[in-house]
Tab-separated table of N, CA and C in Angstrom:
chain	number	residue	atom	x	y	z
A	24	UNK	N	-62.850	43.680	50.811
A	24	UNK	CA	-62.672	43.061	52.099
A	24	UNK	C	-62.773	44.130	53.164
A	25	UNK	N	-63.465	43.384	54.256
A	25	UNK	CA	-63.123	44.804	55.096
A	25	UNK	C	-61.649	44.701	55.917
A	26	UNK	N	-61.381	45.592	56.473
A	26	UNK	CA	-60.485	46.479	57.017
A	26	UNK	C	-60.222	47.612	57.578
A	27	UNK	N	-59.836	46.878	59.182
A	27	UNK	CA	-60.234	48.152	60.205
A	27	UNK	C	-58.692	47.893	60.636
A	28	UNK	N	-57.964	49.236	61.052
A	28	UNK	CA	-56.545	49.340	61.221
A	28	UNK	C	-56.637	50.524	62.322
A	29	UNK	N	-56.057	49.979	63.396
A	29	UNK	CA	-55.148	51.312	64.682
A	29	UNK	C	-53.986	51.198	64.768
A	30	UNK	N	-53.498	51.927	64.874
A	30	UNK	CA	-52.107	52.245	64.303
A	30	UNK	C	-51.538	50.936	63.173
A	31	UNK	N	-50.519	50.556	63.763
A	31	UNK	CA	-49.967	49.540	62.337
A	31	UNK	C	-50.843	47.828	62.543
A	32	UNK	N	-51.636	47.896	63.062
A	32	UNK	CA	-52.415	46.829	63.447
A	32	UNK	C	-53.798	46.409	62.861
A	33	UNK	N	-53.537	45.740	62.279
A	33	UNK	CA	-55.326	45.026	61.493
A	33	UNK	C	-56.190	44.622	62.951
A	34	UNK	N	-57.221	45.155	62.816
A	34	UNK	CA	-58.029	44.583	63.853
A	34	UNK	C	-59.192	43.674	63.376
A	35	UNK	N	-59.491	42.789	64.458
A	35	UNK	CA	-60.146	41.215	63.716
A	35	UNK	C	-61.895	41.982	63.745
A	36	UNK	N	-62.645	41.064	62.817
A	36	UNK	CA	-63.735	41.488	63.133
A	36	UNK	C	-64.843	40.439	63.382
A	37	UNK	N	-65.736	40.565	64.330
A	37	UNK	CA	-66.560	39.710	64.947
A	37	UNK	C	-67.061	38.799	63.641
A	38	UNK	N	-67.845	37.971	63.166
A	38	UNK	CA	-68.122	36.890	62.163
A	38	UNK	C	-69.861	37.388	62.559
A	39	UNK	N	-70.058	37.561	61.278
A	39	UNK	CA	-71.608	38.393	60.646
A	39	UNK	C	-72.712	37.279	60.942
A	40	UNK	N	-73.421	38.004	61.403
A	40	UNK	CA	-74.749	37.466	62.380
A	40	UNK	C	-75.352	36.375	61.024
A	41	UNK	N	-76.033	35.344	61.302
A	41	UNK	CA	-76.342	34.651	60.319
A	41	UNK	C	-78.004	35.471	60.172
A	42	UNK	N	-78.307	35.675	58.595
A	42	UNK	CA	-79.510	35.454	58.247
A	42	UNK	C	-80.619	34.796	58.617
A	43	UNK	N	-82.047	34.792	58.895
A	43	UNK	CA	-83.427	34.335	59.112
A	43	UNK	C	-83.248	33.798	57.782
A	44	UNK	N	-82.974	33.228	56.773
A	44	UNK	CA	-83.534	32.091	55.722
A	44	UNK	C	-83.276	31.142	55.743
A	45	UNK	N	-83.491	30.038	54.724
A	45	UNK	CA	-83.334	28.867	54.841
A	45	UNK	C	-82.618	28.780	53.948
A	46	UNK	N	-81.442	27.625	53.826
A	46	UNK	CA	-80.583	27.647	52.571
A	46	UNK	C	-81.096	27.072	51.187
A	47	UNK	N	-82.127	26.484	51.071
A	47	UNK	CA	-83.149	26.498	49.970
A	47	UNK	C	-83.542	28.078	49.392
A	48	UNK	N	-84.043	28.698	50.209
A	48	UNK	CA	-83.969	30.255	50.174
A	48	UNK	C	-82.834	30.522	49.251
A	49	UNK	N	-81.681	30.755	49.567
A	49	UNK	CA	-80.496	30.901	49.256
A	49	UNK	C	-80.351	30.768	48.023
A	50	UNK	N	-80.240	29.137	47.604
A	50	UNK	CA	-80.084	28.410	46.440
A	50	UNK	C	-81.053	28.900	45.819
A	51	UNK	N	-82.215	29.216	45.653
A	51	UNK	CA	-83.366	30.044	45.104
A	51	UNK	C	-82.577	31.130	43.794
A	52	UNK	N	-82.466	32.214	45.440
A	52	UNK	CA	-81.645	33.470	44.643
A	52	UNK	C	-80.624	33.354	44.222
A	53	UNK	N	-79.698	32.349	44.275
A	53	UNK	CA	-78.363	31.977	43.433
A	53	UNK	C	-78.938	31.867	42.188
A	54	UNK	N	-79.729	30.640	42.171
A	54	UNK	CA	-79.791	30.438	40.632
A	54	UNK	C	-80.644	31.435	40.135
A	55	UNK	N	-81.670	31.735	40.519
A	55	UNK	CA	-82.161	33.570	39.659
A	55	UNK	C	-81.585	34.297	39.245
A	56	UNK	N	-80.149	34.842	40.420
A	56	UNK	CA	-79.243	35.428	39.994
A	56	UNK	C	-78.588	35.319	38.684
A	57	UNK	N	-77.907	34.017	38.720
A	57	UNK	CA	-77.120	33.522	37.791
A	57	UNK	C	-78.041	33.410	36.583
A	58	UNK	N	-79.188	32.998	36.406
A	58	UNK	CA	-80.084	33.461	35.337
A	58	UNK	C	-79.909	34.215	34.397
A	59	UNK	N	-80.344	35.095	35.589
A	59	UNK	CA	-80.396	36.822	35.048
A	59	UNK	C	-79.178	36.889	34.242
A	60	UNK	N	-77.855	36.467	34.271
A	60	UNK	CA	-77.002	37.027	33.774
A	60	UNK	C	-76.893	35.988	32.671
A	61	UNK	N	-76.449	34.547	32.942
A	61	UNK	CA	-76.076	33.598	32.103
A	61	UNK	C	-76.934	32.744	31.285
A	62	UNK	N	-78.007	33.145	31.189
A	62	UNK	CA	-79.161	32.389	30.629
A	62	UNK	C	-79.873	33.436	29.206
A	63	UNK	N	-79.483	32.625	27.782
A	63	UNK	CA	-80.057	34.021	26.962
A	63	UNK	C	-81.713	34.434	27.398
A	64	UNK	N	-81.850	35.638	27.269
A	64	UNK	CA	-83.128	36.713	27.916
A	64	UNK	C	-83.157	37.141	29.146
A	65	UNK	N	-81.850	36.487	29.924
A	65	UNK	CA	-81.778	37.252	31.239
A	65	UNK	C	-81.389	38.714	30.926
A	66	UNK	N	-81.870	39.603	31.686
A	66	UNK	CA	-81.824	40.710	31.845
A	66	UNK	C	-80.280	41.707	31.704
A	67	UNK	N	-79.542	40.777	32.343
A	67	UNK	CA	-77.980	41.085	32.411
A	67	UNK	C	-76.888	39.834	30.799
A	68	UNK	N	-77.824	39.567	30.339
A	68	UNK	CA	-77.187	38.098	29.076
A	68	UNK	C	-75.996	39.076	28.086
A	69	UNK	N	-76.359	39.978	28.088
A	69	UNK	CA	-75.488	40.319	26.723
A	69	UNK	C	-74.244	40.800	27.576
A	70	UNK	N	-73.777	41.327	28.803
A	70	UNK	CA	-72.618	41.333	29.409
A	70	UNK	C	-72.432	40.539	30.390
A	71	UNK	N	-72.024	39.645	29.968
A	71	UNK	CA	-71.700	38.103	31.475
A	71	UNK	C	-70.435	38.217	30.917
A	72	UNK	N	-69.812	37.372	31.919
A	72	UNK	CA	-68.248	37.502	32.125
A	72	UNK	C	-68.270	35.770	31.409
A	73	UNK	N	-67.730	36.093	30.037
A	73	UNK	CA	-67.139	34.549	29.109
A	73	UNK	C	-66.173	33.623	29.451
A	74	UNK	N	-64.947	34.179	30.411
A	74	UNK	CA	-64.104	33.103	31.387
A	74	UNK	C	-64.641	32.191	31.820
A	75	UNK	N	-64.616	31.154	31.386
A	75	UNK	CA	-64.783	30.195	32.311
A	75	UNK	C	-64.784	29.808	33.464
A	76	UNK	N	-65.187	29.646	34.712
A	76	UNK	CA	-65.093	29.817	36.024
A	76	UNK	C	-64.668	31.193	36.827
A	77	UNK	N	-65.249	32.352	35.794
A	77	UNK	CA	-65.718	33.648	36.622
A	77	UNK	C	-66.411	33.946	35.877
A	78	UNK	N	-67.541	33.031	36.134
A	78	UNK	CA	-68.765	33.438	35.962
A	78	UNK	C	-69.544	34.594	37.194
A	79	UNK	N	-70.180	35.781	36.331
A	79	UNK	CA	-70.919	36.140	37.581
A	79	UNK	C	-72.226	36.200	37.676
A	80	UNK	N	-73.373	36.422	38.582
A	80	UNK	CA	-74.435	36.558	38.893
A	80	UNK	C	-74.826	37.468	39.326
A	81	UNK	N	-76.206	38.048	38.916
A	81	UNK	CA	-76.679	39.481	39.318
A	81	UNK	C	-77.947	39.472	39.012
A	82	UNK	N	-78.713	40.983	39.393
A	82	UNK	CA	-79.972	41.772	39.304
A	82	UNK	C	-80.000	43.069	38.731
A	83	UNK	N	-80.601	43.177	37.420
A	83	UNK	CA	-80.419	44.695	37.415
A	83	UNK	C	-81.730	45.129	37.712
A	84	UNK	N	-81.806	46.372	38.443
A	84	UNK	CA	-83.023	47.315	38.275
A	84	UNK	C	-82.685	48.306	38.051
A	85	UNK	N	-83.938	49.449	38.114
A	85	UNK	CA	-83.940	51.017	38.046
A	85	UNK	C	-85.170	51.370	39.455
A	86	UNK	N	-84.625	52.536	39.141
A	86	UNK	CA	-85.423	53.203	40.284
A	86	UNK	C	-86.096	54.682	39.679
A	87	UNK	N	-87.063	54.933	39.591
A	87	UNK	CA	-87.762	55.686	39.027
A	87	UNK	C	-87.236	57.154	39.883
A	88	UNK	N	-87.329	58.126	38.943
A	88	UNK	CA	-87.005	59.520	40.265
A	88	UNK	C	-87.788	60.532	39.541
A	89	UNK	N	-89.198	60.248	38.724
A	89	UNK	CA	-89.910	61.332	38.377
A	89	UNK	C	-91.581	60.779	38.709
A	90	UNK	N	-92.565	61.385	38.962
A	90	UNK	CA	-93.865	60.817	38.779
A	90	UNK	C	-94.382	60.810	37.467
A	91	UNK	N	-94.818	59.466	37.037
A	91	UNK	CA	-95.514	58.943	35.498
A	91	UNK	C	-97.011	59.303	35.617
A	92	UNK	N	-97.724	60.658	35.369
A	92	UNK	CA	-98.678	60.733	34.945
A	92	UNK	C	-100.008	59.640	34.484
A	93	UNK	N	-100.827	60.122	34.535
A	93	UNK	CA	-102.614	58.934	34.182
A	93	UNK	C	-102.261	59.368	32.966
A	94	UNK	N	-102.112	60.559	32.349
A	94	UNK	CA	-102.331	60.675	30.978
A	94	UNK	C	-101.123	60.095	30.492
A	95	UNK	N	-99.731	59.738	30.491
A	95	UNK	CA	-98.961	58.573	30.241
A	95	UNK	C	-98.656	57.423	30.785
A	96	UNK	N	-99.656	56.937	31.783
A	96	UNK	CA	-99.568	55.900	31.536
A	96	UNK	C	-101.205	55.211	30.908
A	97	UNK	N	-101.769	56.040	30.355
A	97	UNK	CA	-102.953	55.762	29.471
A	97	UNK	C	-102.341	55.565	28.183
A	98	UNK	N	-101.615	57.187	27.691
A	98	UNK	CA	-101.019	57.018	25.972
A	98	UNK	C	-99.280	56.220	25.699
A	99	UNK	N	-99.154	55.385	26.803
A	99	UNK	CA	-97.417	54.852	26.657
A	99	UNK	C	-96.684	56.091	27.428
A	100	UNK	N	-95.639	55.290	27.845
A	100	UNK	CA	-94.672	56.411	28.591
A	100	UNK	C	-93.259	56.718	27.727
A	101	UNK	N	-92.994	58.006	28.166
A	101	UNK	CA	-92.310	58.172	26.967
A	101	UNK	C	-90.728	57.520	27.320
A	102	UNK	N	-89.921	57.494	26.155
A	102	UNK	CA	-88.472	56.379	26.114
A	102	UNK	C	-87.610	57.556	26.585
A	103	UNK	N	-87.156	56.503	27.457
A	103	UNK	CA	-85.619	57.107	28.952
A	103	UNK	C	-85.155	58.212	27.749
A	104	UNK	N	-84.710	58.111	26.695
A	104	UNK	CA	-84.052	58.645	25.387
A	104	UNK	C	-84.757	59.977	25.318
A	105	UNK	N	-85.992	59.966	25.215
A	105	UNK	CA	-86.568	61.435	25.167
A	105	UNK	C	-86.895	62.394	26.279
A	106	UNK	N	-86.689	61.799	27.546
A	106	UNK	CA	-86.644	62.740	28.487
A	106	UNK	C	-85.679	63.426	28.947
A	107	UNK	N	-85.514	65.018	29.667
A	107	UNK	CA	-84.697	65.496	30.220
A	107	UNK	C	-83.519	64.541	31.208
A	108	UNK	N	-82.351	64.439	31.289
A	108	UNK	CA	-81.379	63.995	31.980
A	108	UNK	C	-82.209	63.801	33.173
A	109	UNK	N	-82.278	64.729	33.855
A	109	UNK	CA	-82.634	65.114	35.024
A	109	UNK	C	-84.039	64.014	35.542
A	110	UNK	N	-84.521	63.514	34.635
A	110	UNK	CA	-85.812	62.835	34.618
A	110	UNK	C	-85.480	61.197	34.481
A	111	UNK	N	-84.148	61.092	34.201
A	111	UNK	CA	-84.285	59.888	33.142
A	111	UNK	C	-84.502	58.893	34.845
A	112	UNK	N	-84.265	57.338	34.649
A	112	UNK	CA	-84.529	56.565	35.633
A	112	UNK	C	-82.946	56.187	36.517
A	113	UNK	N	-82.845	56.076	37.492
A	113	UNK	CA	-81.532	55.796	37.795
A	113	UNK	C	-81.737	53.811	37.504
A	114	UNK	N	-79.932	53.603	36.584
A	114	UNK	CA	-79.625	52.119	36.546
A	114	UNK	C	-79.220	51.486	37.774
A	115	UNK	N	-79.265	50.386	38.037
A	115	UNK	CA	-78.768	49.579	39.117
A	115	UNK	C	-78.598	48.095	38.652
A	116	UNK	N	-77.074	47.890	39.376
A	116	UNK	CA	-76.866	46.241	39.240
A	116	UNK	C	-76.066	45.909	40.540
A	117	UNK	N	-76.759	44.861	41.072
A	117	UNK	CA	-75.790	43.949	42.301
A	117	UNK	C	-75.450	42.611	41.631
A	118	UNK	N	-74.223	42.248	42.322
A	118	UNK	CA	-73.832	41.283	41.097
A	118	UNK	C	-72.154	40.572	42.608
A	119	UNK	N	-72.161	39.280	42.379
A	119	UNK	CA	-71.224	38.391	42.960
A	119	UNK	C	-70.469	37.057	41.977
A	120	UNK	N	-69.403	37.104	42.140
A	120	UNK	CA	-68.521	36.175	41.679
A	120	UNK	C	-67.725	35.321	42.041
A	121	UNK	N	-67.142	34.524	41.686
A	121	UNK	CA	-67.518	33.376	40.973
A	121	UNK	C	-69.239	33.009	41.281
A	122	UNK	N	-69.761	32.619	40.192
A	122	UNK	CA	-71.363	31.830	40.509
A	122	UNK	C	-71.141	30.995	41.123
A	123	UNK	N	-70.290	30.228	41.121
A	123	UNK	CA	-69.892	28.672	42.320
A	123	UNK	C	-69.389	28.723	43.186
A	124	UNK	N	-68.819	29.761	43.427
A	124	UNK	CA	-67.803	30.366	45.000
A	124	UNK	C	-67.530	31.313	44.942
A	125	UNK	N	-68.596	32.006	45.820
A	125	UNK	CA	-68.617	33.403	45.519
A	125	UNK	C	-67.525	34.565	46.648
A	126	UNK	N	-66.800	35.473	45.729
A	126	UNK	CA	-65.737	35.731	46.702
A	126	UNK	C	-65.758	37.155	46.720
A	127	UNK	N	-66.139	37.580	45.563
A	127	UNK	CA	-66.433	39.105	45.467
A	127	UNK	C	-67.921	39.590	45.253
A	128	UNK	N	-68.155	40.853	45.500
A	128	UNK	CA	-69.512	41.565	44.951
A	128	UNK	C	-68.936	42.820	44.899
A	129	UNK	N	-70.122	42.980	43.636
A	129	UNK	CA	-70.000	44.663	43.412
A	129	UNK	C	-71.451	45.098	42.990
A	130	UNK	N	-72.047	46.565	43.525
A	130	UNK	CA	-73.237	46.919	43.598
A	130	UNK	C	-72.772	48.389	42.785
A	131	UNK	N	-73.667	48.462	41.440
A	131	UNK	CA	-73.686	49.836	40.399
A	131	UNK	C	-74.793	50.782	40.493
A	132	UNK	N	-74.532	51.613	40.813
A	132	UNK	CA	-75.937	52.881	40.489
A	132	UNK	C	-75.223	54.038	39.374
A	133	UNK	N	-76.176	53.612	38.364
A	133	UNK	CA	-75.804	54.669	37.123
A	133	UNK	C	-77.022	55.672	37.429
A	134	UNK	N	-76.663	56.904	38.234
A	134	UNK	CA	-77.198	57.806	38.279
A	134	UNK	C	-77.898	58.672	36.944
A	135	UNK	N	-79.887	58.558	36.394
A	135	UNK	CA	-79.754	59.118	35.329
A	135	UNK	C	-79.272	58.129	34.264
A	136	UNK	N	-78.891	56.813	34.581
A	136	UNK	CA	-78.155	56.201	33.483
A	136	UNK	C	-79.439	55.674	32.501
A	137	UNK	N	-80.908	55.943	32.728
A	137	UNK	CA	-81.582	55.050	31.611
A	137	UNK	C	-82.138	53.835	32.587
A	138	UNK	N	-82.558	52.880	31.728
A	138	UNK	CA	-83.319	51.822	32.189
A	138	UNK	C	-82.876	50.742	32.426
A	139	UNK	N	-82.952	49.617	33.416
A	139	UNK	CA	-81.704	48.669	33.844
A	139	UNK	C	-81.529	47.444	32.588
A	140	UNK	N	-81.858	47.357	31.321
A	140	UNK	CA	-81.784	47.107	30.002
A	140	UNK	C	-81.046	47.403	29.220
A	141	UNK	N	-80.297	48.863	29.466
A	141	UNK	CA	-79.341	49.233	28.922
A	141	UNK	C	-78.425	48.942	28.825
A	142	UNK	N	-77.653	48.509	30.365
A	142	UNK	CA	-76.986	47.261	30.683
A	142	UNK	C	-75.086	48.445	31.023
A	143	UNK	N	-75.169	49.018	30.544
A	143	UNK	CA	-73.436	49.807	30.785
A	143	UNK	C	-73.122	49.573	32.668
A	144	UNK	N	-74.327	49.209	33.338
A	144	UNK	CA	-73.737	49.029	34.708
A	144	UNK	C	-73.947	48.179	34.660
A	145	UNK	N	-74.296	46.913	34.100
A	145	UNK	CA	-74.103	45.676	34.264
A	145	UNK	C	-72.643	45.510	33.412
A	146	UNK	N	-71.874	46.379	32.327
A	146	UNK	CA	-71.122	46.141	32.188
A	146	UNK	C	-69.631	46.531	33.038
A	147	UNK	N	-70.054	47.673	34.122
A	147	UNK	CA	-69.247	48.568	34.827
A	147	UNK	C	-68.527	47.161	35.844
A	148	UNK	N	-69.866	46.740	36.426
A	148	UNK	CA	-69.673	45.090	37.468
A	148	UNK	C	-68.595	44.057	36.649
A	149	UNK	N	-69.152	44.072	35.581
A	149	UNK	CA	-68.772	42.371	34.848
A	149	UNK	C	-67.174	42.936	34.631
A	150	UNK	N	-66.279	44.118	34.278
A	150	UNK	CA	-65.194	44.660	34.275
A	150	UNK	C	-64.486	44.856	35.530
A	151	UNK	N	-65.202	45.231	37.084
A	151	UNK	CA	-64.597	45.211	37.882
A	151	UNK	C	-64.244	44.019	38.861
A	152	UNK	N	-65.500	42.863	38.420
A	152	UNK	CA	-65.378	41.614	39.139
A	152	UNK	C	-64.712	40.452	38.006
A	153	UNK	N	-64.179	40.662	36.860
A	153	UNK	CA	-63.145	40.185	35.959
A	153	UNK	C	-61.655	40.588	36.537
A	154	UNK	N	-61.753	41.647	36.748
A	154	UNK	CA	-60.415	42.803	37.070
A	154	UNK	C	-60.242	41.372	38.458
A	155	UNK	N	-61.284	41.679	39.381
A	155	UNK	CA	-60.800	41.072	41.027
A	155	UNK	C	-60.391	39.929	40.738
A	156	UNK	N	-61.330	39.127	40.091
A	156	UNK	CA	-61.069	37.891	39.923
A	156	UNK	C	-59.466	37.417	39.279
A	157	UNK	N	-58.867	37.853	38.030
A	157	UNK	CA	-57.510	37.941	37.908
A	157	UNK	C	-56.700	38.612	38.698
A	158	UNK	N	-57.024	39.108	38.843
A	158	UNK	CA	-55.836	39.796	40.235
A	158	UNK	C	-56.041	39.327	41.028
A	159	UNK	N	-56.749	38.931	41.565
A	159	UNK	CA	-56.871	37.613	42.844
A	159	UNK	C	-57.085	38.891	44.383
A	160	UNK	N	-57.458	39.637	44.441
A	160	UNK	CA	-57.808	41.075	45.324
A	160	UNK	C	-57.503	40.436	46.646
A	161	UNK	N	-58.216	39.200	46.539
A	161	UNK	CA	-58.513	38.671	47.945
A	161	UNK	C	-57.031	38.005	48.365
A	162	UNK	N	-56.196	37.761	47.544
A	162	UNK	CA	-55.362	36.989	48.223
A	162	UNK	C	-54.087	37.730	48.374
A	163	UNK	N	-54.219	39.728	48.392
A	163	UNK	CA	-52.879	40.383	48.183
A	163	UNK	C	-53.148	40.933	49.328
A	164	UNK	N	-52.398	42.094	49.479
A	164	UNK	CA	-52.060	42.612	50.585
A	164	UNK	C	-53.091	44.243	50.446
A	165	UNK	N	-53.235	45.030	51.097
A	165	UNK	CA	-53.994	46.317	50.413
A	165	UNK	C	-53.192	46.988	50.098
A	166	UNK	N	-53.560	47.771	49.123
A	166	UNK	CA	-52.511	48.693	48.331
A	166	UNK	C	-51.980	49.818	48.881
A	167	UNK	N	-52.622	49.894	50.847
A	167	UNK	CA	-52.517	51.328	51.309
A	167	UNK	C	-51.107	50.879	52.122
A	168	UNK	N	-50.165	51.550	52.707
A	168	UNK	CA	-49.282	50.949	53.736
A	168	UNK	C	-49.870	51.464	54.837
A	169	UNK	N	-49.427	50.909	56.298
A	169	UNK	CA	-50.335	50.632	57.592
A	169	UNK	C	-49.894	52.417	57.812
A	170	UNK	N	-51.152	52.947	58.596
A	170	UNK	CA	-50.950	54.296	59.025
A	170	UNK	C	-50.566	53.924	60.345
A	171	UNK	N	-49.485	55.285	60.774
A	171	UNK	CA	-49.327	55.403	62.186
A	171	UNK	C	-50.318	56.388	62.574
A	172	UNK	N	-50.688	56.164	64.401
A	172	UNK	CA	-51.727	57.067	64.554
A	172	UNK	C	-51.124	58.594	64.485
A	173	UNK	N	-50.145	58.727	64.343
A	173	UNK	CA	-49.505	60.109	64.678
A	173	UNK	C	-48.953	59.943	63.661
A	174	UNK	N	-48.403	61.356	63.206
A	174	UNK	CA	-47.262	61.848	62.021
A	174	UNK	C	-46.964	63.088	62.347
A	175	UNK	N	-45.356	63.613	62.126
A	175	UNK	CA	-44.783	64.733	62.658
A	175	UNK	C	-45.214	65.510	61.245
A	176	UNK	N	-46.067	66.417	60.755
A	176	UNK	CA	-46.095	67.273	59.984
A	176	UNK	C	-45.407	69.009	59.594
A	177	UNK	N	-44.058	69.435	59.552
A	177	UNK	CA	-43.750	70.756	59.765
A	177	UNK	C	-44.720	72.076	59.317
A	178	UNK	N	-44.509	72.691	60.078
A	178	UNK	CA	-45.246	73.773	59.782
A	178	UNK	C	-44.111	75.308	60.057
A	179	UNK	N	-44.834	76.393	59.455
A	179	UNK	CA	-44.053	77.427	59.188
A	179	UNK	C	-43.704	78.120	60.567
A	180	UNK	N	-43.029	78.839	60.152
A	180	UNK	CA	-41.550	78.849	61.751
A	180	UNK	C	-41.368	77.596	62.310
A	181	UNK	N	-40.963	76.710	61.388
A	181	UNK	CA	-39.641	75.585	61.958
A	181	UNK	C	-40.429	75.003	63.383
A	182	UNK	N	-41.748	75.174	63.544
A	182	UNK	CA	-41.928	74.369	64.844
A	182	UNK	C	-43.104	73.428	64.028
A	183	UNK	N	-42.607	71.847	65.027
A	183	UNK	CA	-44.079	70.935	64.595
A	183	UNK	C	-44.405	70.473	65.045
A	184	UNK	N	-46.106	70.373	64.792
A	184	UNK	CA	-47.296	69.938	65.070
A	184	UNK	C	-47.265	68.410	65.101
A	185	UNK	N	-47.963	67.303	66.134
A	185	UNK	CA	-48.339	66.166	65.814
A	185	UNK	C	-49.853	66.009	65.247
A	186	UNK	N	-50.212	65.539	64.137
A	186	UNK	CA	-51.816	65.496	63.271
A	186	UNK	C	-51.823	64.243	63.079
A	187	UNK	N	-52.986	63.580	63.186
A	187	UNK	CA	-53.676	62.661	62.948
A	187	UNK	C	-53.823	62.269	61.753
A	188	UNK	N	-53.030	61.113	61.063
A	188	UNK	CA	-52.710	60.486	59.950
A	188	UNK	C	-54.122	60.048	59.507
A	189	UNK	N	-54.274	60.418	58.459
A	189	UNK	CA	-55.849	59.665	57.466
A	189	UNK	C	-55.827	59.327	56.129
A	190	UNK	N	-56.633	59.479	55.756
A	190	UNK	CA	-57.221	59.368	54.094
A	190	UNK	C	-58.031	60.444	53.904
C-alpha cells in the first residue's frame, strides 16, 4: 500500500489517473494472466497458489543480458546451466491476487536466475502473495510506528543535537 507520512500524519493521496484501455482490454489480460498460472502448460502451472480463493495470476519472462551469436543461433544456443553466472538470463515474474479481486501484486527479478521456466520467482511471488493474503496486509496497520519530524539524539559532551528522524 502506499504511504506517505509528515510527522505523525498519513497523508491522502490523489486517486491514479485512469488508463487509455478499454475494459475488454483489461479482461483480456486478466484471463491470460490467470492462464499463465492456473491452466496446466501455463508457464507459471507448477507454482500457483492451491487455496482456494487466492488464486493468483501472472507473467513470467527473462531478459537476456548477453549477445547470442549467428554461429549459435545456427548450431542451438547453449542451456542457461552451461553458461557463466555472469551470462545466464535474468528471471522475471509480475503476478496479482486474488484472480477475482485483486488486492495485492508482487513483481520478481531473479537476477542471473536462468530462464523464466525455471519458475523459483514464480515461486518467490506465489509465497509472498499467500503470506499477504492470510495476513490480510491490507487490513492492518504498518508495522513501522508514525515518525516525528524531529528527534532529540545525544551526542558526546552532554549537549544535543535535533536530526531528522528516517529509515
Amino acid at each position: 500500500r502506499l504511504t506517505h507520512q509528515v510527522d505523525a500524519a498519513l497523508q491522502s493521496h490523489p486517486p491514479p489517473a485512469s488508463l487509455p484501455f478499454s475494459d475488454k482490454a483489461f479482461a483480456m489480460v486478466r484471463q491470460g494472466m490467470g492462464m499463465a498460472v492456473n491452466v496446466p502448460g501455463g508457464t507459471a502451472y507448477g507454482s500457483r497458489i492451491l487455496q482456494p480463493g487466492f488464486e493468483m495470476a501472472g507473467k513470467t519472462g527473462t531478459a537476456q543480458v548477453r549477445r547470442i551469436t549467428r554461429e549459435e543461433r545456427q548450431n542451438g544456443l547453449t542451456p542457461q546451466s552451461q553458461l557463466p553466472w555472469a551470462q545466464r538470463e535474468h528471471a522475471l515474474f509480475i503476478a496479482f491476487a486474488p484472480l477475482d479481486n485483486p488486492r495485492y501484486a508482487a513483481s520478481v527479478v531473479l537476477e542471473h536466475g536462468g530462464n523464466a521456466h525455471t519458475e523459483p520467482q514464480v515461486q518467490f511471488a506465489r509465497d509472498i502473495l499467500t503470506f499477504a493474503q492470510k495476513r490480510d496486509t491490507l487490513g492492518r496497520p504498518t508495522a513501522y510506528p508514525p515518525i516525528n519530524a524531529a528527534a532529540t539524539v545525544p551526542v558526546t559532551g552532554g549537549v544535543q543535537k535535533v536530526a531528522k528522524a528516517g529509515y
